[in-house]
Amino acid sequence: MRFFQNLSESFSREAPKYKTFSLPKHRVDVDYDEKPIFAGEAYCRIWLVEMRLAKDVEWFKQRYPVVHTAVRFNHGDKSVIIPYLAAPGQLEKSIADNLDKVIQCNYPLTSVFPFNDGLVELQAGLFSIANNDSIGKFIKTMGRFSELLPVPELSSVIKLAEPVYRGIEDLLDIGDRRLELGYQQTFSEANGGGSNSLKAGYFAAILAQDNKINNDNLCVVNDSLCLGSPGTTKTFERDGKPLEGYSYMLFRIEKRTAQDWESLNSIKELVDKAQEAVLDGRYEVVKTIFLPAIKAAIYHSPDVTKADRKQMVLKIEDFLRELGLQAATVQKRSLYSIMQRPLPPIDAATEAELASLEKLFQQKGQ
């Protein structure tokens, strides 16, 4: 898409010298699974955790700070771009006159999305825009719209993405704007042969020459980028001090093994209707109408990983069978509750049916 290309060209042409650094797990004060992610096996979310605005710009007096990000990944059979704009109003609440201090953001730049194939690309820029009332109102409006996109069921709001990033593109094309700090990275599936595997963890873009900051001293404490004692011990948790004097952005990739099941409204509604039909004794309707519809919805959904498709079908089918046999003692369950059940055994016929479903939807571009 032209928008993503324009931003990339802007970064290449205008971005000042900066350094990037991925924090190794032993330099972070919380534990997490750092294994690179294989396609089809996990869900991800990208966060802007923290940023700092150094004092070399008169923020909010002469120029507005605007943090703009764009994340591109495959969603079903389409490549989508999820834009985000942190407007001055959002930043000003955290900053006020407290410049050159740590700014806790924790803005989700994406929803929880399944990484099923392809690449995940991130572009992020800290821009400054000359202060005037009309620009300020436009920025605030685009910021409010971009907040609508990081929702659990991305497919429900995906149509909003294009007008939002077109509006952001228009914003960055008008007025006196300057790129203060730009960052872009592409992440790939595990075992890709490089150091850019998609995995949980923290990484930063810092407006500084490489030789100005010792990487061995960088660490993360309480979601804040700090300088602390080097080494593999946790001494930095006690003596770590905020990194001062530089503008920077700190990001985090979140890895999840399960989707927010209750957010999958189309599937959840079908499961609810199927449970009602079972309790009403309409078993043939469940078998001939609801179960095929549930299977199609699951395999068609771009919000579910490939690995979870089979598990969802098996667990839902198993629970409906149990509900039909023991309706007097078994109550209706939420989709979340059903997905917490152990995986039932699978026979050869069911295995073959699900394999054919997978093949069918792959042929349809899913």
Short mmCIF file of C-alpha atoms in Angstrom, two decimals, residues 64 66 85-90 129-130 132-146 163-175:
data_model
loop_
_atom_site.label_atom_id
_atom_site.label_comp_id
_atom_site.label_asym_id
_atom_site.label_seq_id
_atom_site.Cartn_x
_atom_site.Cartn_y
_atom_site.Cartn_z
CA TYR A 64 3.03 19.32 18.91
CA VAL A 66 2.74 13.16 17.46
CA LEU A 85 -1.75 8.02 16.30
CA ALA A 86 -0.98 9.20 19.84
CA ALA A 87 -2.39 12.69 19.83
CA PRO A 88 -0.97 15.64 21.83
CA GLY A 89 -3.91 15.48 24.24
CA GLN A 90 -3.01 11.93 25.20
CA ILE A 129 4.24 19.57 14.02
CA ALA A 130 4.12 23.35 14.22
CA ASN A 132 -1.75 25.99 15.37
CA ASP A 133 -5.40 25.45 16.32
CA SER A 134 -6.62 23.78 13.11
CA ILE A 135 -3.76 21.26 13.08
CA GLY A 136 -4.33 20.53 16.76
CA LYS A 137 -8.01 19.72 16.22
CA PHE A 138 -7.21 17.48 13.25
CA ILE A 139 -4.60 15.58 15.27
CA LYS A 140 -7.01 15.00 18.17
CA THR A 141 -9.72 13.73 15.80
CA MET A 142 -7.38 11.25 14.09
CA GLY A 143 -6.11 10.11 17.50
CA ARG A 144 -9.64 9.28 18.63
CA PHE A 145 -10.34 7.31 15.45
CA SER A 146 -7.11 5.31 15.70
CA PRO A 163 -9.81 5.85 6.21
CA VAL A 164 -7.82 6.25 9.44
CA TYR A 165 -4.43 5.82 7.81
CA ARG A 166 -5.49 7.99 4.86
CA GLY A 167 -6.37 10.71 7.37
CA ILE A 168 -3.03 10.33 9.13
CA GLU A 169 -1.26 10.52 5.77
CA ASP A 170 -3.09 13.77 5.01
CA LEU A 171 -2.12 15.11 8.42
CA LEU A 172 1.57 14.38 7.87
CA ASP A 173 1.45 16.01 4.43
CA ILE A 174 0.18 19.39 5.66
CA GLY A 175 1.74 22.00 7.87
#
